[in-house]
mmCIF file of C-alpha atoms in Angstrom:
data_model
loop_
_atom_site.group_PDB
_atom_site.id
_atom_site.type_symbol
_atom_site.label_atom_id
_atom_site.label_comp_id
_atom_site.label_asym_id
_atom_site.label_seq_id
_atom_site.Cartn_x
_atom_site.Cartn_y
_atom_site.Cartn_z
ATOM 1 C CA VAL G 1 0.000 0.000 0.000
ATOM 2 C CA ASP G 2 1.280 3.440 -0.969
ATOM 3 C CA GLY G 3 0.159 5.614 1.921
ATOM 4 C CA GLN G 4 1.948 8.734 0.725
ATOM 5 C CA PRO G 5 -0.198 11.511 -0.790
ATOM 6 C CA ASP G 6 0.693 12.337 -4.376
ATOM 7 C CA ASP G 7 2.695 15.454 -5.119
ATOM 8 C CA PRO G 8 0.487 18.322 -6.358
ATOM 9 C CA ALA G 9 2.552 18.476 -9.563
ATOM 10 C CA LEU G 10 1.240 15.038 -10.499
ATOM 11 C CA ARG G 11 -2.394 15.953 -10.072
ATOM 12 C CA SER G 12 -4.553 16.774 -13.060
ATOM 13 C CA GLN G 13 -8.152 17.125 -14.105
ATOM 14 C CA LEU G 14 -9.687 15.701 -17.251
ATOM 15 C CA TRP G 15 -13.341 15.383 -18.252
ATOM 16 C CA GLY G 16 -14.296 16.903 -14.912
ATOM 17 C CA LEU G 17 -12.546 14.054 -13.083
ATOM 18 C CA ASP G 18 -9.739 14.498 -10.569
ATOM 19 C CA PHE G 19 -6.684 12.295 -11.115
ATOM 20 C CA PRO G 20 -4.323 12.276 -8.107
ATOM 21 C CA ASN G 21 -1.561 11.197 -10.476
ATOM 22 C CA PRO G 22 -1.387 10.272 -14.184
ATOM 23 C CA VAL G 23 -0.233 6.660 -13.747
ATOM 24 C CA GLY G 24 -3.055 4.209 -14.333
ATOM 25 C CA LEU G 25 -3.541 0.473 -14.702
ATOM 26 C CA ALA G 26 -4.509 -0.654 -18.197
ATOM 27 C CA ALA G 27 -7.462 -2.878 -18.975
ATOM 28 C CA GLY G 28 -6.819 -6.611 -19.020
ATOM 29 C CA PHE G 29 -5.234 -6.814 -15.571
ATOM 30 C CA ASP G 30 -8.387 -6.645 -13.440
ATOM 31 C CA LYS G 31 -10.809 -8.035 -15.986
ATOM 32 C CA GLN G 32 -13.633 -8.794 -13.556
ATOM 33 C CA ALA G 33 -13.277 -5.787 -11.204
ATOM 34 C CA ASP G 34 -12.114 -8.037 -8.367
ATOM 35 C CA ALA G 35 -9.367 -5.809 -6.959
ATOM 36 C CA VAL G 36 -10.202 -2.171 -7.687
ATOM 37 C CA GLY G 37 -9.677 -0.927 -4.156
ATOM 38 C CA ALA G 38 -6.406 -2.783 -3.635
ATOM 39 C CA LEU G 39 -5.019 -1.540 -6.951
ATOM 40 C CA LEU G 40 -5.827 2.085 -6.201
ATOM 41 C CA ALA G 41 -4.279 1.640 -2.751
ATOM 42 C CA MET G 42 -1.039 0.616 -4.503
ATOM 43 C CA GLY G 43 -0.810 4.195 -5.716
ATOM 44 C CA PHE G 44 -2.406 4.125 -9.146
ATOM 45 C CA GLY G 45 -4.059 7.375 -10.158
ATOM 46 C CA PHE G 46 -6.836 5.485 -11.920
ATOM 47 C CA VAL G 47 -7.806 1.940 -12.909
ATOM 48 C CA GLU G 48 -9.479 0.620 -16.050
ATOM 49 C CA VAL G 49 -11.293 -2.683 -15.500
ATOM 50 C CA GLY G 50 -12.346 -5.163 -18.171
ATOM 51 C CA GLY G 51 -12.791 -5.720 -21.038
ATOM 52 C CA VAL G 52 -16.318 -6.668 -20.144
ATOM 53 C CA ALA G 53 -18.783 -8.371 -22.494
ATOM 54 C CA PRO G 54 -22.554 -8.342 -21.875
ATOM 55 C CA ARG G 55 -22.879 -12.088 -21.215
ATOM 56 C CA PRO G 56 -20.365 -14.418 -19.587
ATOM 57 C CA GLN G 57 -17.926 -15.966 -22.057
ATOM 58 C CA PRO G 58 -14.908 -18.209 -21.406
ATOM 59 C CA GLY G 59 -12.526 -16.654 -23.910
ATOM 60 C CA ASN G 60 -9.959 -18.728 -25.773
ATOM 61 C CA PRO G 61 -8.684 -22.156 -24.672
ATOM 62 C CA LYS G 62 -5.698 -22.345 -22.326
ATOM 63 C CA PRO G 63 -2.754 -21.888 -22.395
ATOM 64 C CA ARG G 64 -3.443 -18.325 -23.471
ATOM 65 C CA MET G 65 -0.790 -16.207 -21.763
ATOM 66 C CA PHE G 66 2.961 -16.460 -22.273
ATOM 67 C CA ARG G 67 5.821 -14.635 -20.519
ATOM 68 C CA LEU G 68 8.708 -13.600 -22.769
ATOM 69 C CA GLU G 69 11.099 -12.732 -19.954
ATOM 70 C CA GLU G 70 14.158 -12.103 -22.131
ATOM 71 C CA ASP G 71 12.082 -9.578 -24.076
ATOM 72 C CA ALA G 72 10.321 -7.979 -21.070
ATOM 73 C CA ALA G 73 7.112 -8.864 -22.857
ATOM 74 C CA VAL G 74 3.908 -10.859 -22.621
ATOM 75 C CA ILE G 75 1.758 -12.479 -25.278
ATOM 76 C CA ASN G 76 -1.859 -12.920 -24.300
ATOM 77 C CA CYS G 77 -4.670 -14.533 -26.212
ATOM 78 C CA PHE G 78 -7.367 -14.435 -23.558
ATOM 79 C CA GLY G 79 -10.111 -13.704 -26.069
ATOM 80 C CA LEU G 80 -11.981 -11.299 -23.787
ATOM 81 C CA ASN G 81 -12.903 -13.835 -21.119
ATOM 82 C CA SER G 82 -15.577 -12.133 -19.065
ATOM 83 C CA GLU G 83 -18.043 -12.853 -16.277
ATOM 84 C CA GLY G 84 -20.502 -10.480 -17.972
ATOM 85 C CA HIS G 85 -22.158 -7.181 -17.158
ATOM 86 C CA PRO G 86 -24.259 -8.237 -14.126
ATOM 87 C CA ALA G 87 -21.337 -9.673 -12.153
ATOM 88 C CA VAL G 88 -18.953 -6.828 -12.920
ATOM 89 C CA ALA G 89 -21.615 -4.152 -12.424
ATOM 90 C CA ALA G 90 -22.417 -5.566 -8.980
ATOM 91 C CA ARG G 91 -18.776 -5.378 -7.901
ATOM 92 C CA LEU G 92 -18.417 -1.864 -9.256
ATOM 93 C CA SER G 93 -21.586 -0.801 -7.467
ATOM 94 C CA ASP G 94 -20.285 -2.198 -4.176
ATOM 95 C CA TRP G 95 -16.986 -0.392 -4.692
ATOM 96 C CA ARG G 96 -18.683 2.893 -5.540
ATOM 97 C CA ALA G 97 -20.738 2.740 -2.335
ATOM 98 C CA SER G 98 -17.648 2.516 -0.115
ATOM 99 C CA ARG G 99 -15.090 4.340 -2.236
ATOM 100 C CA PRO G 100 -12.786 6.742 -0.370
ATOM 101 C CA ALA G 101 -13.082 10.218 -1.866
ATOM 102 C CA GLU G 102 -9.339 10.705 -2.266
ATOM 103 C CA LEU G 103 -8.835 7.742 -4.599
ATOM 104 C CA GLY G 104 -8.729 8.142 -8.354
ATOM 105 C CA PRO G 105 -11.285 7.367 -11.068
ATOM 106 C CA VAL G 106 -12.241 3.881 -12.203
ATOM 107 C CA GLY G 107 -13.241 3.206 -15.790
ATOM 108 C CA ALA G 108 -14.805 0.271 -17.595
ATOM 109 C CA ASN G 109 -13.464 -1.158 -20.837
ATOM 110 C CA ILE G 110 -16.417 -2.598 -22.749
ATOM 111 C CA ALA G 111 -16.597 -5.006 -25.671
ATOM 112 C CA LYS G 112 -19.051 -7.309 -27.413
ATOM 113 C CA ASN G 113 -19.663 -11.020 -27.028
ATOM 114 C CA SER G 114 -17.786 -13.086 -29.574
ATOM 115 C CA ASP G 115 -20.933 -14.944 -30.608
ATOM 116 C CA SER G 116 -23.008 -11.781 -30.987
ATOM 117 C CA ASP G 117 -23.991 -10.383 -34.379
ATOM 118 C CA ASP G 118 -24.909 -6.948 -33.039
ATOM 119 C CA ALA G 119 -21.912 -4.919 -31.928
ATOM 120 C CA GLU G 120 -23.950 -1.746 -31.485
ATOM 121 C CA ALA G 121 -26.379 -3.455 -29.121
ATOM 122 C CA ASP G 122 -23.599 -5.045 -27.074
ATOM 123 C CA PHE G 123 -21.609 -1.830 -26.673
ATOM 124 C CA ALA G 124 -24.777 0.126 -25.907
ATOM 125 C CA ALA G 125 -25.605 -2.442 -23.227
ATOM 126 C CA GLY G 126 -22.176 -1.812 -21.722
ATOM 127 C CA VAL G 127 -22.893 1.905 -21.463
ATOM 128 C CA ARG G 128 -26.253 1.250 -19.827
ATOM 129 C CA SER G 129 -25.015 -1.429 -17.418
ATOM 130 C CA LEU G 130 -21.586 -0.143 -16.458
ATOM 131 C CA GLY G 131 -21.706 3.580 -17.245
ATOM 132 C CA PRO G 132 -23.703 4.513 -14.130
ATOM 133 C CA LYS G 133 -21.219 2.596 -11.963
ATOM 134 C CA ARG G 134 -18.052 4.079 -13.455
ATOM 135 C CA ASP G 135 -16.218 7.333 -14.042
ATOM 136 C CA PHE G 136 -15.345 6.748 -17.703
ATOM 137 C CA ILE G 137 -16.028 4.218 -20.468
ATOM 138 C CA VAL G 138 -13.564 2.805 -22.990
ATOM 139 C CA LEU G 139 -14.763 1.253 -26.256
ATOM 140 C CA ASN G 140 -12.462 -1.682 -27.017
ATOM 141 C CA VAL G 141 -12.543 -1.986 -30.810
ATOM 142 C CA SER G 142 -8.907 -3.021 -31.280
ATOM 143 C CA CYS G 143 -8.404 -6.311 -29.445
ATOM 144 C CA PRO G 144 -6.230 -8.587 -31.634
ATOM 145 C CA ASN G 145 -7.471 -11.730 -29.882
ATOM 146 C CA VAL G 146 -11.026 -11.791 -31.217
ATOM 147 C CA SER G 147 -12.028 -12.092 -34.868
ATOM 148 C CA TRP G 148 -14.843 -9.560 -34.693
ATOM 149 C CA SER G 149 -12.442 -6.713 -33.931
ATOM 150 C CA SER G 150 -10.466 -7.103 -37.150
ATOM 151 C CA ALA G 151 -13.678 -7.650 -39.098
ATOM 152 C CA LEU G 152 -15.086 -4.404 -37.728
ATOM 153 C CA ALA G 153 -11.937 -2.514 -38.715
ATOM 154 C CA LYS G 154 -12.228 -3.816 -42.289
ATOM 155 C CA GLN G 155 -15.805 -2.561 -42.701
ATOM 156 C CA ALA G 156 -15.861 0.814 -44.410
ATOM 157 C CA GLY G 157 -17.074 3.229 -41.741
ATOM 158 C CA GLY G 158 -17.773 0.350 -39.363
ATOM 159 C CA VAL G 159 -16.008 1.790 -36.331
ATOM 160 C CA GLU G 160 -17.424 5.275 -36.914
ATOM 161 C CA LYS G 161 -20.956 3.908 -37.179
ATOM 162 C CA LEU G 162 -20.465 2.017 -33.919
ATOM 163 C CA VAL G 163 -18.985 5.002 -32.086
ATOM 164 C CA ARG G 164 -21.788 7.316 -33.202
ATOM 165 C CA ALA G 165 -24.448 4.810 -32.156
ATOM 166 C CA VAL G 166 -22.943 4.221 -28.716
ATOM 167 C CA LYS G 167 -22.345 7.918 -28.131
ATOM 168 C CA SER G 168 -25.981 8.599 -29.032
ATOM 169 C CA VAL G 169 -27.109 6.090 -26.424
ATOM 170 C CA ARG G 170 -24.921 7.723 -23.800
ATOM 171 C CA ASP G 171 -26.085 11.218 -24.711
ATOM 172 C CA ASP G 172 -29.759 10.213 -24.566
ATOM 173 C CA MET G 173 -29.478 8.661 -21.115
ATOM 174 C CA GLU G 174 -30.125 10.500 -17.875
ATOM 175 C CA TRP G 175 -27.188 10.549 -15.480
ATOM 176 C CA PRO G 176 -28.474 11.418 -11.993
ATOM 177 C CA ASN G 177 -26.032 12.348 -9.239
ATOM 178 C CA ARG G 178 -23.289 13.351 -11.657
ATOM 179 C CA PRO G 179 -22.682 16.676 -13.432
ATOM 180 C CA ALA G 180 -22.176 15.151 -16.871
ATOM 181 C CA PRO G 181 -22.326 11.810 -18.683
ATOM 182 C CA PRO G 182 -19.239 9.607 -18.298
ATOM 183 C CA PRO G 183 -16.576 10.395 -20.906
ATOM 184 C CA LEU G 184 -16.393 7.979 -23.818
ATOM 185 C CA LEU G 185 -12.888 6.912 -24.881
ATOM 186 C CA LEU G 186 -11.805 4.892 -27.896
ATOM 187 C CA LYS G 187 -9.007 2.310 -27.607
ATOM 188 C CA ILE G 188 -6.953 1.926 -30.764
ATOM 189 C CA GLY G 189 -4.223 -0.476 -31.848
ATOM 190 C CA PRO G 190 -0.552 0.175 -32.683
ATOM 191 C CA ASP G 191 -0.547 -1.566 -36.058
ATOM 192 C CA MET G 192 -2.239 1.133 -38.155
ATOM 193 C CA ASP G 193 -0.533 2.632 -41.178
ATOM 194 C CA ASP G 194 -0.475 6.386 -41.730
ATOM 195 C CA ALA G 195 -3.719 6.409 -43.718
ATOM 196 C CA ALA G 196 -5.549 4.475 -41.016
ATOM 197 C CA LYS G 197 -4.230 6.831 -38.333
ATOM 198 C CA LYS G 198 -5.455 9.842 -40.283
ATOM 199 C CA GLU G 199 -8.898 8.303 -40.724
ATOM 200 C CA THR G 200 -9.078 7.340 -37.046
ATOM 201 C CA ALA G 201 -8.162 10.866 -35.975
ATOM 202 C CA ARG G 202 -10.716 12.373 -38.364
ATOM 203 C CA MET G 203 -13.399 10.022 -37.092
ATOM 204 C CA ALA G 204 -12.590 10.660 -33.435
ATOM 205 C CA VAL G 205 -12.832 14.425 -33.864
ATOM 206 C CA ALA G 206 -15.964 14.209 -36.018
ATOM 207 C CA CYS G 207 -17.731 11.885 -33.593
ATOM 208 C CA GLY G 208 -16.738 13.917 -30.571
ATOM 209 C CA VAL G 209 -15.138 11.116 -28.586
ATOM 210 C CA ASP G 210 -13.768 12.362 -25.287
ATOM 211 C CA GLY G 211 -10.435 10.562 -25.361
ATOM 212 C CA ILE G 212 -8.269 8.021 -27.164
ATOM 213 C CA VAL G 213 -6.314 5.207 -25.517
ATOM 214 C CA CYS G 214 -3.078 4.595 -27.466
ATOM 215 C CA THR G 215 -2.535 1.633 -27.740
ATOM 216 C CA ASN G 216 -3.702 -1.936 -27.467
ATOM 217 C CA THR G 217 -1.350 -4.898 -27.912
ATOM 218 C CA THR G 218 0.199 -5.695 -31.307
ATOM 219 C CA SER G 219 -0.313 -8.754 -33.477
ATOM 220 C CA THR G 220 3.098 -8.186 -35.097
ATOM 221 C CA ARG G 221 6.350 -9.825 -33.982
ATOM 222 C CA PRO G 222 9.549 -7.747 -34.082
ATOM 223 C CA THR G 223 12.501 -9.697 -35.466
ATOM 224 C CA HIS G 224 14.612 -9.092 -32.348
ATOM 225 C CA LEU G 225 12.446 -11.205 -30.014
ATOM 226 C CA LYS G 226 14.424 -13.955 -28.268
ATOM 227 C CA ASN G 227 11.922 -16.090 -26.352
ATOM 228 C CA PRO G 228 10.568 -19.160 -28.199
ATOM 229 C CA SER G 229 7.040 -18.219 -27.126
ATOM 230 C CA GLN G 230 7.162 -15.446 -29.708
ATOM 231 C CA LYS G 231 5.540 -17.986 -32.030
ATOM 232 C CA GLU G 232 2.377 -18.108 -29.944
ATOM 233 C CA ARG G 233 -0.655 -16.306 -31.290
ATOM 234 C CA GLY G 234 -2.090 -13.335 -29.454
ATOM 235 C CA GLY G 235 -1.361 -9.723 -28.617
ATOM 236 C CA LEU G 236 2.199 -8.765 -27.730
ATOM 237 C CA SER G 237 2.694 -6.216 -24.930
ATOM 238 C CA GLY G 238 5.610 -4.795 -22.991
ATOM 239 C CA ALA G 239 8.956 -3.441 -24.175
ATOM 240 C CA PRO G 240 8.667 -4.560 -27.838
ATOM 241 C CA VAL G 241 5.547 -2.451 -28.396
ATOM 242 C CA LYS G 242 6.979 0.680 -26.774
ATOM 243 C CA ALA G 243 8.226 2.433 -29.915
ATOM 244 C CA MET G 244 5.016 1.695 -31.847
ATOM 245 C CA ALA G 245 2.811 2.932 -29.039
ATOM 246 C CA LEU G 246 4.897 6.071 -28.545
ATOM 247 C CA GLN G 247 4.737 6.914 -32.251
ATOM 248 C CA THR G 248 0.985 6.408 -32.222
ATOM 249 C CA VAL G 249 0.651 8.954 -29.415
ATOM 250 C CA ARG G 250 2.796 11.430 -31.344
ATOM 251 C CA ASP G 251 0.803 10.928 -34.526
ATOM 252 C CA MET G 252 -2.616 11.102 -32.890
ATOM 253 C CA TYR G 253 -1.688 14.240 -30.952
ATOM 254 C CA THR G 254 -0.610 15.903 -34.191
ATOM 255 C CA LEU G 255 -3.523 14.629 -36.271
ATOM 256 C CA THR G 256 -6.135 15.693 -33.708
ATOM 257 C CA GLU G 257 -4.289 18.973 -33.113
ATOM 258 C CA GLY G 258 -4.269 18.200 -29.405
ATOM 259 C CA LYS G 259 -8.057 18.539 -29.265
ATOM 260 C CA ILE G 260 -8.678 15.105 -27.749
ATOM 261 C CA PRO G 261 -6.954 13.944 -24.539
ATOM 262 C CA LEU G 262 -4.806 10.860 -25.068
ATOM 263 C CA VAL G 263 -4.001 8.011 -22.699
ATOM 264 C CA GLY G 264 -0.605 6.486 -23.486
ATOM 265 C CA THR G 265 -0.056 2.806 -22.834
ATOM 266 C CA GLY G 266 2.254 0.134 -24.204
ATOM 267 C CA GLY G 267 5.781 -0.580 -23.002
ATOM 268 C CA ILE G 268 5.828 1.946 -20.164
ATOM 269 C CA ALA G 269 8.156 0.648 -17.453
ATOM 270 C CA SER G 270 9.720 3.738 -15.845
ATOM 271 C CA GLY G 271 9.209 7.378 -15.013
ATOM 272 C CA LYS G 272 11.290 8.204 -18.089
ATOM 273 C CA ASP G 273 8.938 6.191 -20.288
ATOM 274 C CA ALA G 274 5.912 7.895 -18.761
ATOM 275 C CA TYR G 275 7.442 11.352 -19.192
ATOM 276 C CA GLU G 276 8.332 10.597 -22.813
ATOM 277 C CA ARG G 277 4.742 9.592 -23.498
ATOM 278 C CA ILE G 278 3.415 12.749 -21.813
ATOM 279 C CA LYS G 279 5.716 15.034 -23.783
ATOM 280 C CA ALA G 280 4.578 13.234 -26.939
ATOM 281 C CA GLY G 281 0.974 14.200 -26.177
ATOM 282 C CA ALA G 282 -0.510 11.855 -23.567
ATOM 283 C CA SER G 283 -2.364 13.410 -20.635
ATOM 284 C CA LEU G 284 -2.408 10.098 -18.756
ATOM 285 C CA VAL G 285 -0.406 6.872 -18.979
ATOM 286 C CA GLN G 286 -1.072 3.238 -18.141
ATOM 287 C CA VAL G 287 1.067 0.225 -17.267
ATOM 288 C CA TYR G 288 0.376 -3.494 -17.437
ATOM 289 C CA THR G 289 3.237 -5.803 -18.453
ATOM 290 C CA ALA G 290 5.899 -3.924 -16.476
ATOM 291 C CA LEU G 291 3.788 -4.331 -13.345
ATOM 292 C CA ALA G 292 3.763 -8.091 -13.846
ATOM 293 C CA TYR G 293 7.565 -8.146 -14.044
ATOM 294 C CA ASN G 294 8.497 -5.463 -11.516
ATOM 295 C CA GLY G 295 5.761 -5.694 -8.901
ATOM 296 C CA PRO G 296 3.762 -3.072 -6.980
ATOM 297 C CA GLY G 297 6.791 -0.902 -6.157
ATOM 298 C CA LEU G 298 6.930 0.122 -9.817
ATOM 299 C CA VAL G 299 4.026 2.528 -9.368
ATOM 300 C CA ARG G 300 5.804 4.501 -6.660
ATOM 301 C CA GLU G 301 9.041 4.534 -8.682
ATOM 302 C CA ILE G 302 7.334 5.888 -11.804
ATOM 303 C CA LYS G 303 5.648 8.667 -9.843
ATOM 304 C CA ARG G 304 8.847 9.635 -8.042
ATOM 305 C CA ASP G 305 10.910 9.773 -11.210
ATOM 306 C CA LEU G 306 8.183 11.538 -13.152
ATOM 307 C CA LYS G 307 7.979 14.276 -10.527
ATOM 308 C CA GLU G 308 11.745 14.785 -10.732
ATOM 309 C CA LEU G 309 11.746 14.902 -14.531
ATOM 310 C CA LEU G 310 8.940 17.460 -14.588
ATOM 311 C CA ALA G 311 10.789 19.675 -12.119
ATOM 312 C CA ALA G 312 14.085 19.361 -13.987
ATOM 313 C CA ASP G 313 12.435 20.744 -17.125
ATOM 314 C CA GLY G 314 10.634 23.507 -15.274
ATOM 315 C CA PHE G 315 7.113 22.081 -15.459
ATOM 316 C CA ASP G 316 4.936 22.618 -12.401
ATOM 317 C CA SER G 317 2.287 20.135 -13.534
ATOM 318 C CA VAL G 318 1.725 17.176 -15.811
ATOM 319 C CA ALA G 319 -0.703 19.219 -17.885
ATOM 320 C CA ALA G 320 2.024 21.774 -18.639
ATOM 321 C CA ALA G 321 4.230 19.057 -20.150
ATOM 322 C CA VAL G 322 1.585 17.419 -22.357
ATOM 323 C CA GLY G 323 2.660 17.659 -25.988
ATOM 324 C CA ALA G 324 5.831 19.596 -25.127
ATOM 325 C CA ASP G 325 7.808 17.779 -27.822
ATOM 326 C CA ASN G 326 5.241 18.805 -30.388
ATOM 327 C CA GLN G 327 5.635 22.438 -29.399
ATOM 328 C CA LYS G 328 9.423 22.183 -29.807
ATOM 329 C CA GLU G 329 9.047 20.868 -33.353
ATOM 330 C CA LYS G 330 6.921 23.859 -34.263
#
């Protein structure tokens, strides 16, 4: 447990939410919302649970997760195993009822059931079921471990149609006891070419999404991987995806002209990595694989080093450093 209050320089506000620090836990770690309180107590500034599908589904057959220790990486092919909306919503509701005010936001990453033919209905159900229990919602349309995600990406205008439909559902709902509807974020993958990035940025701005999570795991395999498990199918995370994820943040910040807050994730394992992602344009960052390798103390280390790096460059807040590299290039 990290009992130390976060330095004021690490605090920020986005979408009307207060983040005690910008270091969050990415989706995929606490899929069923079993450990939200314990994870926030470790010092995370926010936690994203899920992905969560409407109905329970087992995901892909085991083994479906592989540690590539020599590469500081993980390959997972979980296939969005989920206990479903009712179970996760109940846990989130219990957490919300007893949540200490000083802890950071909790978001829900939502997806569709693999055997469903109606993505719009499944994602809309996620907004209805989990939105009232959570601070923000992430649309997971980039998971490399389910066939429907790639199929959706190949449909001309498929993702935009889905985003507009889900956003309409959110906007038409009443949200009692909160000043505004929960922000709607879009999670994108690192494998897009320049044309796809441009189209994604255009769509995000046109649809009015509130944020973009950059990025999911990659289905590619860099040639420098050493561990034999590199041959396993699934999404690769950790150090090998770092450069791709960083470039995606840079590109999306430029393409959206900094109009949409970005959450940087993928290969972040130090305060230096987090700071690099922030200067590239991310307002928040997330870790996953590095936590599995380095343990809970990593969170405190990232925050400590990030505070020092901000001060060394004369920034009095995280927000002041967001996109700083982009400003230099201009």
